[in-house]
CSV table of C-alpha atoms in Angstrom, one decimal:
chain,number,residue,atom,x,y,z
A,27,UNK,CA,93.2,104.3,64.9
A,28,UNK,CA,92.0,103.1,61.4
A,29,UNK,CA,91.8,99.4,59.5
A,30,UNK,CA,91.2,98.3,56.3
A,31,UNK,CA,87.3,99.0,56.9
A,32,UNK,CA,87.0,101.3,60.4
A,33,UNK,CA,87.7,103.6,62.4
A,34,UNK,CA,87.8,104.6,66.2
A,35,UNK,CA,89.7,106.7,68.8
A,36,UNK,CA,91.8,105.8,71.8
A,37,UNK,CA,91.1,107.9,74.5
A,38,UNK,CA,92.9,109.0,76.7
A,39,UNK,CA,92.8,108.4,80.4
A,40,UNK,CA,89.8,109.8,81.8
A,41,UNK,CA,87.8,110.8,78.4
A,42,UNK,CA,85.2,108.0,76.8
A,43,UNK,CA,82.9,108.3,73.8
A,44,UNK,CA,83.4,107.5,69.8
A,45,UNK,CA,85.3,110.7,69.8
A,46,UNK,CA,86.8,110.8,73.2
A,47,UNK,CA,84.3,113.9,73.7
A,48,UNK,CA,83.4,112.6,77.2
A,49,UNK,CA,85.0,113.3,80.4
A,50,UNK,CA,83.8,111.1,83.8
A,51,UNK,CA,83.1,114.5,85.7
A,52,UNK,CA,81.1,116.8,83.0
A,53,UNK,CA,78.1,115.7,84.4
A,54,UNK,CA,79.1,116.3,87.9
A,55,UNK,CA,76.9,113.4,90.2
A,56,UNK,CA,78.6,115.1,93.4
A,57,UNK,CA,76.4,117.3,95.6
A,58,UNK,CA,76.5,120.0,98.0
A,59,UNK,CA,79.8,121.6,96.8
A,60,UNK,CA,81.7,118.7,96.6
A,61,UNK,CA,84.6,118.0,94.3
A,62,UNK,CA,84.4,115.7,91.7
A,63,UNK,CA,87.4,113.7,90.9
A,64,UNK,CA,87.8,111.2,88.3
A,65,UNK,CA,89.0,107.9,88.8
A,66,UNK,CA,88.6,105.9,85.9
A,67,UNK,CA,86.9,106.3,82.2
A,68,UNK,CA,83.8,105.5,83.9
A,69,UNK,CA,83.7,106.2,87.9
A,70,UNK,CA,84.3,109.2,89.9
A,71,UNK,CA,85.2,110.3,93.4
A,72,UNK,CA,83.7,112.7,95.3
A,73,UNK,CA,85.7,114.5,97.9
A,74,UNK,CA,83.3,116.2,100.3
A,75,UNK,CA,83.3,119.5,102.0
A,76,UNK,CA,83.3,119.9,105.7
A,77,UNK,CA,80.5,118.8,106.8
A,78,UNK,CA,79.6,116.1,104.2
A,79,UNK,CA,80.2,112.5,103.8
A,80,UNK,CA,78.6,109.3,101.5
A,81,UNK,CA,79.5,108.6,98.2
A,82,UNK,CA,78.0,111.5,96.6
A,83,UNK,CA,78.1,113.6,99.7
A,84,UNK,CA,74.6,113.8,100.4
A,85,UNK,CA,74.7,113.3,104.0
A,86,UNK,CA,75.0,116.2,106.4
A,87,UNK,CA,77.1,114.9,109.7
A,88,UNK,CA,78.0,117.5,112.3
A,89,UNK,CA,81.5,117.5,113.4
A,90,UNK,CA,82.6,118.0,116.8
A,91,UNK,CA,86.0,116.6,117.5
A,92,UNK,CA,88.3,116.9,114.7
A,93,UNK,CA,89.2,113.3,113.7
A,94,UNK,CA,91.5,111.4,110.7
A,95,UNK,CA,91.1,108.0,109.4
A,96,UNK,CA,94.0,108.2,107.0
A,97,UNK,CA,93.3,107.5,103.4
A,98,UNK,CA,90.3,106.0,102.2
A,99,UNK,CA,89.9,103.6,100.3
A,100,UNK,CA,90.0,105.4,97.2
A,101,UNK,CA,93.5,106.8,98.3
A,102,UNK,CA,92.2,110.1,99.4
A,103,UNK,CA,92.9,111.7,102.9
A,104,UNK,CA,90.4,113.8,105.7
A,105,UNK,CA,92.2,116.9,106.3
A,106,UNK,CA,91.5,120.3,107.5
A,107,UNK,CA,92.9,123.8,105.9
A,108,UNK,CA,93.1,127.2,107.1
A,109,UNK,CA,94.6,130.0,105.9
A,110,UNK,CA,97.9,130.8,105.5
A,111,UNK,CA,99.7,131.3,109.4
A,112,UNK,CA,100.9,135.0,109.1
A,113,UNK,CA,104.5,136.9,110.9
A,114,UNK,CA,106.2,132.8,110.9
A,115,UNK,CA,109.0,134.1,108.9
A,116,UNK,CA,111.6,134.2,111.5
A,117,UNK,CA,109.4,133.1,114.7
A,118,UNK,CA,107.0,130.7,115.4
A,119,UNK,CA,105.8,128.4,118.4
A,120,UNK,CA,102.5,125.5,118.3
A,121,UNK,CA,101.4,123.4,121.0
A,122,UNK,CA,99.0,120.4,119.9
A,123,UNK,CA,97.6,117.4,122.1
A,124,UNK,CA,96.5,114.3,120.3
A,125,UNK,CA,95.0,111.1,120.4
A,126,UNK,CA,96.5,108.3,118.2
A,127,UNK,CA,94.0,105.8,116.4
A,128,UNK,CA,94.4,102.5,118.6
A,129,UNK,CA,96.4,100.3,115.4
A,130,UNK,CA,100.0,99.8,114.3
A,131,UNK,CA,99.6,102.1,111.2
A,132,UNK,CA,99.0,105.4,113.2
A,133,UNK,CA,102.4,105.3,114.4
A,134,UNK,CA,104.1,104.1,111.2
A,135,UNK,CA,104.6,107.8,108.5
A,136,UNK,CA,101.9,109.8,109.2
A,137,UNK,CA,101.8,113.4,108.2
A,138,UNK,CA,100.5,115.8,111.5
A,139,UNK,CA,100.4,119.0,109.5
A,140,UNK,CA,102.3,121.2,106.6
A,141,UNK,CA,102.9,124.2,105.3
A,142,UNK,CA,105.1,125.2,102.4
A,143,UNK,CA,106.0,126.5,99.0
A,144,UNK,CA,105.3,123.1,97.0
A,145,UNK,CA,108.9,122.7,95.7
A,146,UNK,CA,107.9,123.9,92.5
A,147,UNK,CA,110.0,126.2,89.9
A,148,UNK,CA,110.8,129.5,91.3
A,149,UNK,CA,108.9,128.9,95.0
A,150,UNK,CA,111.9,127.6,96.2
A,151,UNK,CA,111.7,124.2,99.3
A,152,UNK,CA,110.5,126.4,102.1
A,153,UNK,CA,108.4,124.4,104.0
A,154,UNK,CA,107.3,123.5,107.9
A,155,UNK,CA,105.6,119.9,108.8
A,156,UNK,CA,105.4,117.9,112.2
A,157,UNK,CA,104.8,114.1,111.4
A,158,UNK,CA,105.0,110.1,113.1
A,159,UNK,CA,107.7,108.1,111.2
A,160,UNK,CA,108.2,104.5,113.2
A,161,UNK,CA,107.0,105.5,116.4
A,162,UNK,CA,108.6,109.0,116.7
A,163,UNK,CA,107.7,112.5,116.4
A,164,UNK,CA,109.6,113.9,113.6
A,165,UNK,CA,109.8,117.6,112.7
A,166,UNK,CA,111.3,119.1,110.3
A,167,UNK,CA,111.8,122.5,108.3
A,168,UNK,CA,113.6,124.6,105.4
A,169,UNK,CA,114.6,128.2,105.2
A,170,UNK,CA,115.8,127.3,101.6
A,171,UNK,CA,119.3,126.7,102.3
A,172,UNK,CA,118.4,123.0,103.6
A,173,UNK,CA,116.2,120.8,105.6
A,174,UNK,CA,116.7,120.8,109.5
A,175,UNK,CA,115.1,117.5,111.1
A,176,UNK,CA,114.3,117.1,114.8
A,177,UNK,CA,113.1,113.4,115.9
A,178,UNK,CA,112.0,112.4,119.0
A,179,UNK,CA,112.7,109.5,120.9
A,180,UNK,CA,109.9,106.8,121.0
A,181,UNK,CA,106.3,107.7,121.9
A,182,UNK,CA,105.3,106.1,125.7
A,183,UNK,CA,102.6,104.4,124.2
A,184,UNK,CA,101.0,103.9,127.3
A,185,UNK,CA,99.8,107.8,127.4
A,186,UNK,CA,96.6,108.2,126.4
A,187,UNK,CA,97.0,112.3,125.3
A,188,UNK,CA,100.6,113.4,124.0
A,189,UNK,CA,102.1,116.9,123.9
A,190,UNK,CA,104.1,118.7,121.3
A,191,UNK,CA,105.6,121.7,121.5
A,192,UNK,CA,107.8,122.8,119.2
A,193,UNK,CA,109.3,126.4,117.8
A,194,UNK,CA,111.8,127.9,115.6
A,195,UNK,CA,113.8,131.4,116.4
A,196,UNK,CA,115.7,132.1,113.3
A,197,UNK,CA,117.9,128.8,112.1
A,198,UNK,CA,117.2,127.7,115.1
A,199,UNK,CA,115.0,124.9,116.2
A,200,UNK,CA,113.3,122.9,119.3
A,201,UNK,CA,110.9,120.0,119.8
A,202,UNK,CA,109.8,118.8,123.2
A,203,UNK,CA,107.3,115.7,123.3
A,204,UNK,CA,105.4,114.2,126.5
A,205,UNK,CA,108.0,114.3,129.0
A,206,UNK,CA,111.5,113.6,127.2
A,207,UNK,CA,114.0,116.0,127.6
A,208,UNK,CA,113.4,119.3,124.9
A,209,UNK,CA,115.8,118.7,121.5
A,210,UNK,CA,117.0,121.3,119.2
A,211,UNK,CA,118.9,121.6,116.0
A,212,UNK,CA,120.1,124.5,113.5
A,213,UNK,CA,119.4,124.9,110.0
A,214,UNK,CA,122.0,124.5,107.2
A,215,UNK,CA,123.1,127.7,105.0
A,216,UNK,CA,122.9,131.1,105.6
A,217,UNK,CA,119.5,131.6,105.1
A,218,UNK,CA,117.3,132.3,108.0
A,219,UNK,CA,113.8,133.1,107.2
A,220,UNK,CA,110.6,131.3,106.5
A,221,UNK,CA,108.4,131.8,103.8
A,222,UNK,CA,105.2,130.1,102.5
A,223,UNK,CA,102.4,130.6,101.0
A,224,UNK,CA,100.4,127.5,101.3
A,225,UNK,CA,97.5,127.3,103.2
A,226,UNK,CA,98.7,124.9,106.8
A,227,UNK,CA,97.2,122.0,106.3
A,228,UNK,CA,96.0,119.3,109.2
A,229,UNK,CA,96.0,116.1,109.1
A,230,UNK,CA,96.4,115.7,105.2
A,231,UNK,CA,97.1,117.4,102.4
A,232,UNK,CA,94.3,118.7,99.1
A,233,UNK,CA,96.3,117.2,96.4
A,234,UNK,CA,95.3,114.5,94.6
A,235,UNK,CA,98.4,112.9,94.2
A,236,UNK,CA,100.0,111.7,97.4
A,237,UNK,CA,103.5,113.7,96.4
A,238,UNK,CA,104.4,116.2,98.9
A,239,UNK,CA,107.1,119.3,98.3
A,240,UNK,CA,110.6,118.2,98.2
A,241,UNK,CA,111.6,117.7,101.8
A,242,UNK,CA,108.7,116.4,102.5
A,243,UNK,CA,108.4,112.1,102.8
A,244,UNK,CA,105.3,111.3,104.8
A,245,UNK,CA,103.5,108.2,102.7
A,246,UNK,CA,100.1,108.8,105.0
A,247,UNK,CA,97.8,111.3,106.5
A,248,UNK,CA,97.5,111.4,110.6
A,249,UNK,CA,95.4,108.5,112.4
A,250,UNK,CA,93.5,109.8,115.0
């Protein structure tokens, strides 16, 4: 942008310096292998590796219990990744006990875990995710021929540890939580196998934007 007697340039976001030559993370402050995420012109996140935490993710904590605080207050979430689940493409079965974070929010649209093809271009809207939506278990999944959505009936708050177990044969579908009766449901179209290629995330997701694939609506990452 010029006047009459000057000259300067209007970065864009993220980039700083007379000729927008800067960038908040080329001089990465983030240690231990951390990621460094910019925030603004002039501060930066750091999202730390297992096993790291602080600001710059300096200190070394030792992890015994996995355990989620949702997001941060940056807007980031904990989660844990591991690599892609293999032979789920027409059959799979999990069983998971947790313990829910004693406030209202853990209970409000909290993503348990994901896996899935990103709803992107060619990938297609495959996807598999167990999440907490107003006090209920909901799960849900797509062969790519529509989403089939399972949701339980209220949590009994008063248990401590709660059960899931939940499977898929085919189109077809089943959710059983604490003791309430076992649920199923069959998905749309004709299609009848699963495939992604994501890696099955828990208790969050690695973006940086909070969007998940199509299908997917959770707003949060799991409390507890």
């Amino acid at each position: 942008v010029s006047d009459a007697e000057n000259w300067f340039c209007e970065c864009p976001k993220l980039y700083s310096g007379k000729l927008c030559q800067f960038m908040t993370c080329d001089e990465n402050p983030c240690g231990n292998g951390a990621t460094c995420f910019p925030k603004s012109r002039k501060d930066a996140v750091c999202l730390c590796p297992y096993g790291r935490s602080g600001i710059l993710c300096s200190d070394a904590i030792n992890i015994s219990q996995p355990s989620f605080s949702g997001t941060d207050v940056f807007g980031y979430t904990s989660f844990l990744a591991y690599s892609t689940i293999p032979n789920i493409t027409f059959y799979y079965e999990f069983r998971l006990k947790f313990q829910l974070a004693n406030h209202h929010s853990a209970l409000q649209d909290n993503l348990i875990f994901f896996t899935g093809q990103k709803g992107q271009g060619l990938n297609g809207d495959d996807f598999l995710e167990l999440g907490l939506r107003n006090g209920r278990v909901v799960y849900s999944y797509n062969l790519g021929s529509g989403t089939a959505t399972i949701i339980s009936k209220p949590l009994d708050l008063t248990l401590n540890i709660h059960v899931i177990h939940l499977g898929r044969y085919l189109q077809k579908g089943w959710l059983k939580v604490d003791d309430q009766k076992n649920k199923t449901v069959t998905s749309p179209g004709r299609l009848v196998g699963l495939n992604v290629f994501s890696q099955f995330y828990l208790g969050g997701y690695r973006e940086y934007t909070p969007e998940l694939p199509k299908g997917s609506r959770f707003k949060n990452s799991f409390q507890g």
